[in-house]
Coordinates of C-alpha atoms in Angstrom, one line a residue:
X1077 CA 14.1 1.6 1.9
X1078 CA 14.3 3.0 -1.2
X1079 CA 13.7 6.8 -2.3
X1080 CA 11.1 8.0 -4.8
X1081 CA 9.9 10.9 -6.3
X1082 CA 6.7 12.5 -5.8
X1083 CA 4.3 11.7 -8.1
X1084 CA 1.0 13.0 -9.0
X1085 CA -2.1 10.8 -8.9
X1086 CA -4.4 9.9 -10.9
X1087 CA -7.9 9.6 -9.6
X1088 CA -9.0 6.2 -10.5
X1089 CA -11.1 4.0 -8.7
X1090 CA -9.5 0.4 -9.4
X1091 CA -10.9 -2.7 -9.9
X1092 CA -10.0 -5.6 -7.1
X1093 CA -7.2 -8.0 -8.1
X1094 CA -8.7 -11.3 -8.2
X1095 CA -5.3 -13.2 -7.4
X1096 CA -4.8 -16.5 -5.3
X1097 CA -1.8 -17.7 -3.4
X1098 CA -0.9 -21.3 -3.4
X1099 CA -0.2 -23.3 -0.3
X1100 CA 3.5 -22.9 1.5
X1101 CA 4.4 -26.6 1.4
X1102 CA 6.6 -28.5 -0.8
X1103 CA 9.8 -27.0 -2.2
X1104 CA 8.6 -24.5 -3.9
X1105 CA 6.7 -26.8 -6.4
X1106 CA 3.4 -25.4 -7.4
X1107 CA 0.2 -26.0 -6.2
X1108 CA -3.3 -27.1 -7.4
X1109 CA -5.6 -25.8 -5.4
X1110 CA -5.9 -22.0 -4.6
X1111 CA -5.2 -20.1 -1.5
X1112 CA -5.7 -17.0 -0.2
X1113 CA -5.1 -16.6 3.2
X1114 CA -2.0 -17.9 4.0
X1115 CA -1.3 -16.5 7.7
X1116 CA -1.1 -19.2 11.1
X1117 CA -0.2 -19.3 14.6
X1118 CA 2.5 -21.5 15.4
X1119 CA 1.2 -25.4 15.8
X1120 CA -1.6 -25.2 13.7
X1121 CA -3.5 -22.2 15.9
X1122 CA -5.4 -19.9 14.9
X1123 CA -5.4 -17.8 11.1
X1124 CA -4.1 -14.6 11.6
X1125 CA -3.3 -11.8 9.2
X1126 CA -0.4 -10.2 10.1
X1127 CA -0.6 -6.5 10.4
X1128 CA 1.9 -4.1 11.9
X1129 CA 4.9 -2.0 11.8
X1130 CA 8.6 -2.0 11.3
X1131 CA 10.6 -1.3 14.6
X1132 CA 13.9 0.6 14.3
X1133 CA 16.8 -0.6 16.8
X1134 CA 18.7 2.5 15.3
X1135 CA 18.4 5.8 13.0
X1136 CA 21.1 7.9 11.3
X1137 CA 20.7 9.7 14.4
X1138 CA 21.4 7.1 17.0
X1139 CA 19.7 4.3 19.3
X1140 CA 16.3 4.0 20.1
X1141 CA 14.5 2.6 22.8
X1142 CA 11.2 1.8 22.4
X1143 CA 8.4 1.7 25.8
X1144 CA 5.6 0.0 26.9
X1145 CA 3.2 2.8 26.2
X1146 CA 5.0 2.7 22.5
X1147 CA 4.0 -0.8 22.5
X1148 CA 0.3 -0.7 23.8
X1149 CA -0.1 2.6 21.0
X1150 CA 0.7 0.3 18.4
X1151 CA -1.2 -2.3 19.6
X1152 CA -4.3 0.1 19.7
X1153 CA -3.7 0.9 15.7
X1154 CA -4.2 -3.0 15.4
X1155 CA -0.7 -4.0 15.0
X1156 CA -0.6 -7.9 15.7
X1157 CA 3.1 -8.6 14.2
X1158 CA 6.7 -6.3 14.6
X1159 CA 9.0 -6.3 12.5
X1160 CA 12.2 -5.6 14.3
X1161 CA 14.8 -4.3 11.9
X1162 CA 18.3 -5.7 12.9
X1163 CA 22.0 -3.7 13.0
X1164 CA 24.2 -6.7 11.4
X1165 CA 27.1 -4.7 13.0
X1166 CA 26.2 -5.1 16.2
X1167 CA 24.8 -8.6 16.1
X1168 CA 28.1 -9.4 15.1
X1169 CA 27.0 -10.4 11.8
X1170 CA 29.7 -8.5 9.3
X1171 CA 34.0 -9.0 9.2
X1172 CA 35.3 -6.3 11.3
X1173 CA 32.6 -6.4 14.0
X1174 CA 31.7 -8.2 17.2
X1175 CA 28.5 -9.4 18.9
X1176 CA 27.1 -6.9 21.2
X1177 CA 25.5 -8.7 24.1
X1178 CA 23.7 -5.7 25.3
X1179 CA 21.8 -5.4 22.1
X1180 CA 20.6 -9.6 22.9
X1181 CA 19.0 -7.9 25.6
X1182 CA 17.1 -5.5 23.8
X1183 CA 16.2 -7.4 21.0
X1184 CA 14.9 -9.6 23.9
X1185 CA 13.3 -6.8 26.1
X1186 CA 11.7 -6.0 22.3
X1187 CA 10.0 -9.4 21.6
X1188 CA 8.4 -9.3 25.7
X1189 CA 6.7 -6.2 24.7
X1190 CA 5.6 -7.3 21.4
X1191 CA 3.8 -10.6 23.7
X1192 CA 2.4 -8.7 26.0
X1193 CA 0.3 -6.9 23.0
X1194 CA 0.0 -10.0 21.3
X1195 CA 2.5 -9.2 18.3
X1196 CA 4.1 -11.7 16.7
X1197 CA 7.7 -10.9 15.9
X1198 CA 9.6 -11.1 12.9
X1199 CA 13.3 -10.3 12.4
X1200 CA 15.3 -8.2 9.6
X1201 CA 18.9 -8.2 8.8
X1202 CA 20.0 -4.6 7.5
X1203 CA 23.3 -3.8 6.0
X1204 CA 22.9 0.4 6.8
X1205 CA 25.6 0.7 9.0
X1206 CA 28.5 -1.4 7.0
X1207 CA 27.7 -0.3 3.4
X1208 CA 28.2 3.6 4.9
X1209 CA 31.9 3.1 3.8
X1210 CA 31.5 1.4 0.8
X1211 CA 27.4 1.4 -0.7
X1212 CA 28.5 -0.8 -3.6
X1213 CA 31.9 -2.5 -2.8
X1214 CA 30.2 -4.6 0.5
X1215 CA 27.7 -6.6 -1.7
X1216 CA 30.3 -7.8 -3.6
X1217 CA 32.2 -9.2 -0.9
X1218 CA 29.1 -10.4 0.2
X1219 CA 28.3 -11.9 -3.3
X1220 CA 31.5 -13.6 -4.0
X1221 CA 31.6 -15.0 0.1
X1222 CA 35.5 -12.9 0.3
X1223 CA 36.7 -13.3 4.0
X1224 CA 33.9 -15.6 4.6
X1225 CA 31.8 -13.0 4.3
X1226 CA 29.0 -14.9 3.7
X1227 CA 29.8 -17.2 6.8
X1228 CA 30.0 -14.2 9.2
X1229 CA 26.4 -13.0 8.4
X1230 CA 25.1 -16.5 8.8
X1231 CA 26.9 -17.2 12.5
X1232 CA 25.4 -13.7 13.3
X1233 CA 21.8 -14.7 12.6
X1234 CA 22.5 -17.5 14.2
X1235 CA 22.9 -16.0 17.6
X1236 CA 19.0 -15.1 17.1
X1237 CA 18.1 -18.7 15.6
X1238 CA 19.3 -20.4 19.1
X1239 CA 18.4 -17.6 21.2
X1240 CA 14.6 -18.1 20.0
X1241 CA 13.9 -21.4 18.6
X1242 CA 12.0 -22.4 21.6
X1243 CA 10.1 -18.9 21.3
X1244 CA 6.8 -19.1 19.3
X1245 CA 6.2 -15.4 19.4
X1246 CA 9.4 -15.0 17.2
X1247 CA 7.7 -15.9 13.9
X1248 CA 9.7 -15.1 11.2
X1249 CA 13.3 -14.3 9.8
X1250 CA 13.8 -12.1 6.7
X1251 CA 17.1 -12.9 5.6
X1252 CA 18.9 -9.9 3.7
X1253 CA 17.4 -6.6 3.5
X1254 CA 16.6 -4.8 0.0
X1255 CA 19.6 -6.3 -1.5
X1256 CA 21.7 -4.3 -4.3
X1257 CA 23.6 -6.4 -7.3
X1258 CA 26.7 -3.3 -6.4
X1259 CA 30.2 -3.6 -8.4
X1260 CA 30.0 -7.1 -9.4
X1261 CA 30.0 -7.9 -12.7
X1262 CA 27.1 -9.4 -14.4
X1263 CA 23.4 -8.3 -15.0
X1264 CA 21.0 -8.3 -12.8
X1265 CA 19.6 -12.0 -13.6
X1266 CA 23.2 -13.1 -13.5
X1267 CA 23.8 -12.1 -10.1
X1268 CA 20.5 -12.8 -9.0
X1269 CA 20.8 -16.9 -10.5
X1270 CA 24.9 -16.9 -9.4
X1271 CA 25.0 -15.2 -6.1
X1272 CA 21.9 -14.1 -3.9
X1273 CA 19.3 -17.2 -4.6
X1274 CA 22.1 -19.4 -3.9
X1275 CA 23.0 -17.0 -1.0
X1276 CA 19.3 -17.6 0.0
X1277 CA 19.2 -21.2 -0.2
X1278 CA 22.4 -21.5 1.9
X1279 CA 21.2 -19.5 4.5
X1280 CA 17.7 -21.2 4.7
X1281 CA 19.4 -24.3 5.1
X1282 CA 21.9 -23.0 7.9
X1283 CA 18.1 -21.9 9.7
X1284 CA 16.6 -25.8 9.2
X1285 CA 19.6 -27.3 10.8
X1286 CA 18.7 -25.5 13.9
X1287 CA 15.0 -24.4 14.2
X1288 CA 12.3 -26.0 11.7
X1289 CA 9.5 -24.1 12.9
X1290 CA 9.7 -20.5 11.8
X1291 CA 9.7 -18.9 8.7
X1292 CA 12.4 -17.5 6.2
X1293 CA 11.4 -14.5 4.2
X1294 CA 13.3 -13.6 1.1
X1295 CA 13.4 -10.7 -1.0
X1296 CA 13.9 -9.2 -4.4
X1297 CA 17.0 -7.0 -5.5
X1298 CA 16.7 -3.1 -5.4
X1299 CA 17.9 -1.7 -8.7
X1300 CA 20.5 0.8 -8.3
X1301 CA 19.6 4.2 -7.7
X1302 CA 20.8 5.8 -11.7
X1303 CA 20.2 5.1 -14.1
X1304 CA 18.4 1.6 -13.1
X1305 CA 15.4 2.6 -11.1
X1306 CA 14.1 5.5 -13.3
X1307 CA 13.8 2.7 -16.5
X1308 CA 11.6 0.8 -14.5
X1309 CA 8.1 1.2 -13.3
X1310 CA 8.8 -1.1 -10.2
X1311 CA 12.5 -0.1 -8.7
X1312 CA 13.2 -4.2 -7.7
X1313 CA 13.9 -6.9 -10.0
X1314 CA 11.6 -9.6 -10.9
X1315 CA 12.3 -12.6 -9.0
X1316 CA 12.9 -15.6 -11.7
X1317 CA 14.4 -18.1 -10.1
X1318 CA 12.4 -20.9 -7.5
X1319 CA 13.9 -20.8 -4.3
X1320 CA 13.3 -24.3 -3.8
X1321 CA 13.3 -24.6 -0.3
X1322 CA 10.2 -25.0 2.3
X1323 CA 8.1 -22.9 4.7
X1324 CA 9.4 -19.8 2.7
X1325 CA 7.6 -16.4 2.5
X1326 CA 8.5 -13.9 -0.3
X1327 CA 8.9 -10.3 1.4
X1328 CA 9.0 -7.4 -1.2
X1329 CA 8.2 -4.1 -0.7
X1330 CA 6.2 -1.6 -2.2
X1331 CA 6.4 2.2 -1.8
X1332 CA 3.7 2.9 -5.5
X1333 CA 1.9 6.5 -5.2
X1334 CA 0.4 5.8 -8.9
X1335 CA -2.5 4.7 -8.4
X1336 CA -2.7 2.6 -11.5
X1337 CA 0.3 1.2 -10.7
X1338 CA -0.9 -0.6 -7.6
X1339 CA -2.8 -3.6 -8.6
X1340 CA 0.1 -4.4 -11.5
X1341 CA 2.7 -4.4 -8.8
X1342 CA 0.7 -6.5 -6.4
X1343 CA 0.0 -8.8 -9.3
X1344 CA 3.9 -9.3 -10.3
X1345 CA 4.8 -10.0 -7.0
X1346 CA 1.8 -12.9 -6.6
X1347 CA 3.5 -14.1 -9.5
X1348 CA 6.9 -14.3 -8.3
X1349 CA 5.5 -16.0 -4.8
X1350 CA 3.7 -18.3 -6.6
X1351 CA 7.2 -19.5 -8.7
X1352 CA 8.8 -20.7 -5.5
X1353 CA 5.0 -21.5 -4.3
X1354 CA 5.8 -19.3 -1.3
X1355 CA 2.8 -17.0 0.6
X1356 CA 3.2 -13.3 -0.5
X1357 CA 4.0 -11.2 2.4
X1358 CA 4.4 -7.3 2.3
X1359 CA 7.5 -6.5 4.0
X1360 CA 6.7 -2.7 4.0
X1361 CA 4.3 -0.8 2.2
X1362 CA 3.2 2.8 1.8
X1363 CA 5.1 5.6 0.3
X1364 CA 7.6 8.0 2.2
X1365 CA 6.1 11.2 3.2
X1366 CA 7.3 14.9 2.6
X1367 CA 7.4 18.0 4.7
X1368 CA 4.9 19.4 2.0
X1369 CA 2.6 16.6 2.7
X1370 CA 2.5 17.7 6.1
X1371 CA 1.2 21.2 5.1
X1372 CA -0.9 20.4 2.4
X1373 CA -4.5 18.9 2.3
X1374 CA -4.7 18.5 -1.4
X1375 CA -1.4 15.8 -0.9
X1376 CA -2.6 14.3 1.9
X1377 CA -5.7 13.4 -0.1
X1378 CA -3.6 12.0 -2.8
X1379 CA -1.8 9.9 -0.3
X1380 CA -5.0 8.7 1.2
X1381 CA -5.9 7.4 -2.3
X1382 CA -3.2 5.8 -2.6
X1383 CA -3.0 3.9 0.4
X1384 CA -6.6 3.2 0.4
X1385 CA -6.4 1.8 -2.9
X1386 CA -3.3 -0.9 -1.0
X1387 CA -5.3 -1.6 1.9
X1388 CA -8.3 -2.5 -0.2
X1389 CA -6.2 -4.9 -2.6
X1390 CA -4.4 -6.0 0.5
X1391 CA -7.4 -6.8 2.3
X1392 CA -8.8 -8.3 -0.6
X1393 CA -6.1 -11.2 -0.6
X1394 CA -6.3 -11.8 3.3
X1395 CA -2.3 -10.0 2.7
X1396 CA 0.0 -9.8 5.9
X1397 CA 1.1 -5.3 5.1
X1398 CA 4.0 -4.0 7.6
X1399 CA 4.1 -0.7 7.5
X1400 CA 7.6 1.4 7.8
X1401 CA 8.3 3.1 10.3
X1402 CA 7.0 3.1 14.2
X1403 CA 8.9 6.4 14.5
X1404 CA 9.0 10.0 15.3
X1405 CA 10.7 12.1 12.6
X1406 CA 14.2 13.5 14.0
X1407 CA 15.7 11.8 11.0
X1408 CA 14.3 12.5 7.6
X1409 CA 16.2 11.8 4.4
X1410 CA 16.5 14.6 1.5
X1411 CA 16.0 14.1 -2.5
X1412 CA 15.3 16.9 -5.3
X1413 CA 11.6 17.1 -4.0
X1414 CA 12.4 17.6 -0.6
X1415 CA 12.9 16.3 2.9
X1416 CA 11.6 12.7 3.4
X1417 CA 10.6 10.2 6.0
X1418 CA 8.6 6.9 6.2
X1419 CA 7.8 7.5 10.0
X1420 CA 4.0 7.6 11.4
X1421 CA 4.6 10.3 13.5
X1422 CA 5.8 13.8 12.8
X1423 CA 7.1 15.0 16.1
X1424 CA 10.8 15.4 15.9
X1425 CA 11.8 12.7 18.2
X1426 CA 12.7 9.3 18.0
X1427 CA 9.2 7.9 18.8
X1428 CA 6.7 10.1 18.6
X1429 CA 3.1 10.5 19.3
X1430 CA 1.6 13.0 17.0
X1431 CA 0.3 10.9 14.0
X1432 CA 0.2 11.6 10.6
X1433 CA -4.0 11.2 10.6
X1434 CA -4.0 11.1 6.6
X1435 CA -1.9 7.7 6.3
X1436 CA -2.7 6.5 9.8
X1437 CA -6.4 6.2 9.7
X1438 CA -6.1 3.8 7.0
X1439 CA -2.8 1.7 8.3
X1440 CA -5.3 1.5 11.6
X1441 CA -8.3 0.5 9.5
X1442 CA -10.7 -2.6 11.2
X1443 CA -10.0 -6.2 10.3
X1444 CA -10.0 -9.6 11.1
X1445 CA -6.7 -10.0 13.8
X1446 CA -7.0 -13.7 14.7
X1447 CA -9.5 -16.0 13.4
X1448 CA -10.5 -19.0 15.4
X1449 CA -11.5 -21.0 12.4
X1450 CA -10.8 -20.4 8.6
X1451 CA -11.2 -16.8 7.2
X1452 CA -13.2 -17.0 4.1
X1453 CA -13.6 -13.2 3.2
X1454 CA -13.3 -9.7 4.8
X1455 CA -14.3 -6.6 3.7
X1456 CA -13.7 -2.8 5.4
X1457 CA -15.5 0.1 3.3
X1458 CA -13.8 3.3 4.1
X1459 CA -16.8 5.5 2.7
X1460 CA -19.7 3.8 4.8
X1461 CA -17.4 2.8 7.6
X1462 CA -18.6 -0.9 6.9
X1463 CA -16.6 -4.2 8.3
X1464 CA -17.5 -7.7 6.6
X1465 CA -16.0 -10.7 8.0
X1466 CA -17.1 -14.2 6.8
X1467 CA -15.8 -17.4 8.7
X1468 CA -15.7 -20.9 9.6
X1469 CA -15.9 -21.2 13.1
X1470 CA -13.6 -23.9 14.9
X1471 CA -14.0 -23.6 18.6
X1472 CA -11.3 -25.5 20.0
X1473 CA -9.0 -22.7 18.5
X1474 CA -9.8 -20.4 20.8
X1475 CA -11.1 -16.7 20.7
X1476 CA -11.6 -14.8 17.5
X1477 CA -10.4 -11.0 18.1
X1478 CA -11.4 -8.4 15.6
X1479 CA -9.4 -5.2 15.7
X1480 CA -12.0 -2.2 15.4
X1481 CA -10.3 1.2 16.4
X1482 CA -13.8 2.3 17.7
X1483 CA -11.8 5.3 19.2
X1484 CA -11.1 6.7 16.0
X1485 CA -13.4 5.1 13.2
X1486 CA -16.3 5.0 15.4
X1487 CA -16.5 7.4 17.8
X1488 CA -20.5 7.5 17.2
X1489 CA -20.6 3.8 18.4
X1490 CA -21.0 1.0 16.4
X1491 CA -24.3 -2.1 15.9
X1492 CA -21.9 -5.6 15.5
X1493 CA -24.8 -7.7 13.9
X1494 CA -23.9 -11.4 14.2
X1495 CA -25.6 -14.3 10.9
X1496 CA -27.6 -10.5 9.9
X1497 CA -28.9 -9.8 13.1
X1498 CA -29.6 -12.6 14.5
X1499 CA -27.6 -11.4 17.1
X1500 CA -26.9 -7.9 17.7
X1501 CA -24.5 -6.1 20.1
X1502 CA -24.3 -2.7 20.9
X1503 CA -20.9 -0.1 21.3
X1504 CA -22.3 2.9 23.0
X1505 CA -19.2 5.4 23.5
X1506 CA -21.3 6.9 26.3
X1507 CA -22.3 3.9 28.6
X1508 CA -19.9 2.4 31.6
X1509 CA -20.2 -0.7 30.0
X1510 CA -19.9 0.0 26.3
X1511 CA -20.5 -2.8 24.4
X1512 CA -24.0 -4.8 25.5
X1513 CA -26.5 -7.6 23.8
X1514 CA -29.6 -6.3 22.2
X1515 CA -32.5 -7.9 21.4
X1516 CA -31.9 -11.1 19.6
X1517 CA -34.1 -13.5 17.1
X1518 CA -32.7 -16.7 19.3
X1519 CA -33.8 -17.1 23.0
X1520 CA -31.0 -19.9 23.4
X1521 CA -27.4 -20.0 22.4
X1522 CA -26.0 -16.5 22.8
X1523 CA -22.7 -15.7 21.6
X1524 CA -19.7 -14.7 24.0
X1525 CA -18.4 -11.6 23.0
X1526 CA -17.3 -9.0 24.9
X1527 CA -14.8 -5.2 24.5
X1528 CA -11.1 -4.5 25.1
X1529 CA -11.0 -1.2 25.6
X1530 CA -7.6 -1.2 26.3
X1531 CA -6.8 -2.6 22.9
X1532 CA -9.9 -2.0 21.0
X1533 CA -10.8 -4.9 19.5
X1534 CA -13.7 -7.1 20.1
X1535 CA -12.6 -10.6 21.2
X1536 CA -15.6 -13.4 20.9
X1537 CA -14.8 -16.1 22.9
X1538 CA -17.6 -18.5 22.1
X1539 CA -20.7 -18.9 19.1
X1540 CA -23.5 -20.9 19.9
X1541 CA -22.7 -23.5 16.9
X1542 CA -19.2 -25.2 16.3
X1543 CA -18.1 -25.8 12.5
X1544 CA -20.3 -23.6 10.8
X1545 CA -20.0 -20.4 9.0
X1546 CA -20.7 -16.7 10.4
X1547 CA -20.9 -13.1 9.5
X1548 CA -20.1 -10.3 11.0
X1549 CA -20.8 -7.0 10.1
X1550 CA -20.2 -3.9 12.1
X1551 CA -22.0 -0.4 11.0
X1552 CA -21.4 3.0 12.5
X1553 CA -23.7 4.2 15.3
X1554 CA -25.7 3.2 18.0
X1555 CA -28.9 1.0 17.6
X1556 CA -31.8 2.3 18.9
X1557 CA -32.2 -0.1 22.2

């Protein structure tokens, strides 16, 4: 995670990036065909577009533990994927340190609850606790593989590659958080072309000899802190080399307040994706908060640009956006503006429950969870409250669930009008059995859709005609019935 400044906003509206992602086979050769949405379930199931948050096993501050109830909350804000951010020290997976089978069980008691809400999981190796003693000295021992450095981290992620390669809720592995080029010698596209894209490459290939199935996600290298990052608009380094190596995601993240910054970094990292013809895939997103935003309306508002102006890019390109952090705030970090934290929640305890509204309401927006078919385009309007979703319909896949958050966007009720209105249901906040089949234009061949309350989302589990395209819109309020 890196740190930035505050910075004032400018109050642009932008234009949508019109950017394409080619397909995710090959090794990393390019593609010829364009492709946006670029999100499966294991074994050819259903598109999904991942959506979640990052899950701390640790803070500064100590463990944390996460519950069911922390689990069915994040669910609720439409969180399909988790992000489990990993202690290499206690995985084992530094020199000096020894696998922790107690923290096997968590990370195991972590990827049941994730299930149980339907999140997919995805793992991340973090380096916090070793680099305490040394920030810049460990990655060049990791660099230039002294003690077997490099072999160490490896064996520990293999404890994770055996322990779930028969586990198709475990999705994906991102390989080295946020790495820093440190005290080794060389610029930046020396010791990303000598030491971390063949560090990459090695440790993809250590993954393929023993699961083929999920994916590796690779990231960019964070500047260091002076005087790198404050040359530079974007505070990671371009990617230039091509990874070369299949079923590959590329994983930066993006923490951009300027609003006309946005669509430029979004557009850089398509490009780098696109050199190793690897799906782009948000690792975190969304800029730290201070206690002054807390306090002050006029911030919050620029913060809600901002991350309105993400989502809506975001959304544009079908984009899997993990958000940092599924936390309460006893930790916060401290720069010249002020005290810091990435967390959701602004009670001052591990998990909390008291959300930041102003950044929440937009991470929790409504959008297309799990597609049974192929997801052609979706669209949510923040100002008229107004979700789009056009898509090929495959029914063997199974249901199609569409996460609404009618608890907090549409606490008026909602009209879901199916091929424009052909069908129309009904969400009526104030009936027993809230959502209910209007009047429709077709006598035969009703759709089956029906409410989760308990994870509010609509889930259709049949449409009267197989291999076609629909439309879904939903609009705020109830239609007169």
């Amino acid at each position: 995670m890196y740190r930035s400044l505050k910075i004032n906003l400018s109050l642009i509206s932008g234009i949508l990036l019109a950017v394409f992602f080619p397909a995710a086979s090959g090794y990393g050769q390019q593609q010829s065909h364009t492709y946006r949405y670029s999100y499966f379930e294991p074994g050819e199931g259903r598109q999904f577009i991942p959506r979640g948050f990052v899950m701390n096993t640790e803070d500064l501050l100590g463990t944390i533990r996460y519950t069911k109830k922390d689990y069915q909350r994040a669910a609720r804000m439409g969180a399909n994927f988790q992000v489990i951010r990993l202690d290499m020290a206690r995985l084992g997976a530094w020199p000096g340190y020894t696998l922790d089978s107690t923290y096997l069980k968590e990370l195991d008691r972590m990827v049941s609850l994730g299930k149980t809400f339907g999140m997919y999981t995805g793992f991340k190796m973090t380096v916090y606790r070793v680099r305490k003693s040394d920030e810049k000295g460990i990655w060049s021992r990791l660099w230039q593989n002294k003690d077997n450095t490099q072999d160490v981290v490896i064996r520990g992620w293999k404890h994770l590659w055996k322990r779930y390669k028969e586990e198709p809720y475990v999705y994906s592995y991102d390989l080295l958080n946020e790495p820093h080029k440190g005290d080794v010698e060389g610029s930046y596209d020396e010791v990303q072309e000598k030491y971390l894209v063949p560090l990459y490459r090695r440790m993809i290939d250590s993954l393929r000899a023993v699961d083929t199935t999920k994916w590796a996600l690779y990231q960019p290298i964070l500047m260091e802190k002076n005087p790198d990052r404050a040359k530079q608009k974007i505070p990671f380094w371009e990617t230039k080399e091509n990874i070369r190596r299949p079923k590959i995601m590329f994983a930066p993240h993006m923490y951009q307040l300027n609003l006309p910054a946005i669509r430029p970094t979004l557009h850089r990292y398509q490009k780098e994706a696109e050199l190793s013809g690897a799906p782009l895939f948000l690792g975190e997103w969304g800029s730290a908060t201070y206690d002054l935003t807390d306090r002050d309306i006029s911030e919050q508002q620029k913060y809600g640009d901002a991350y309105r102006e993400t989502a809506r890019i975001t959304d544009s390109l079908g984009m899997a956006t993990i958000k940092a952090w599924f936390l309460g705030s006893r930790w916060k970090g401290s720069n010249p503006v002020g005290k810091f934290t990435w967390a959701i929640f602004q009670d001052s305890v591990a998990v909390g429950t008291a959300e930041r509204k102003y950044i929440t309401d937009i991470i929790a927006r409504p959008f297309p969870s799990k597609v049974a078919g192929r997801l052609k385009h979706f669209n949510y309007g923040f100002a008229g409250r107004h979700l789009k979703v056009k898509f090929s319909y495959e029914k063997e896949k199974g249901n199609t669930e569409v996460f609404v958050g009618a608890n907090r966007h549409y606490p008026d009720g909602f009209t879901l009008s199916v091929n424009n209105g052909t069908w129309k249901f009904v969400y009526d906040p104030l009936q027993k059995d809230r959502l209910f089949q209007a009047a429709s234009e077709e006598e035969t061949g009703s759709p089956g859709i029906t409410w989760d309350d308990d994870l509010q989302k609509i889930v259709i589990k049949n449409l009267p005609r197989d291999h076609v395209d629909y439309v879904l819109d939903i609009y705020p309020g109830v239609l007169q019935y």
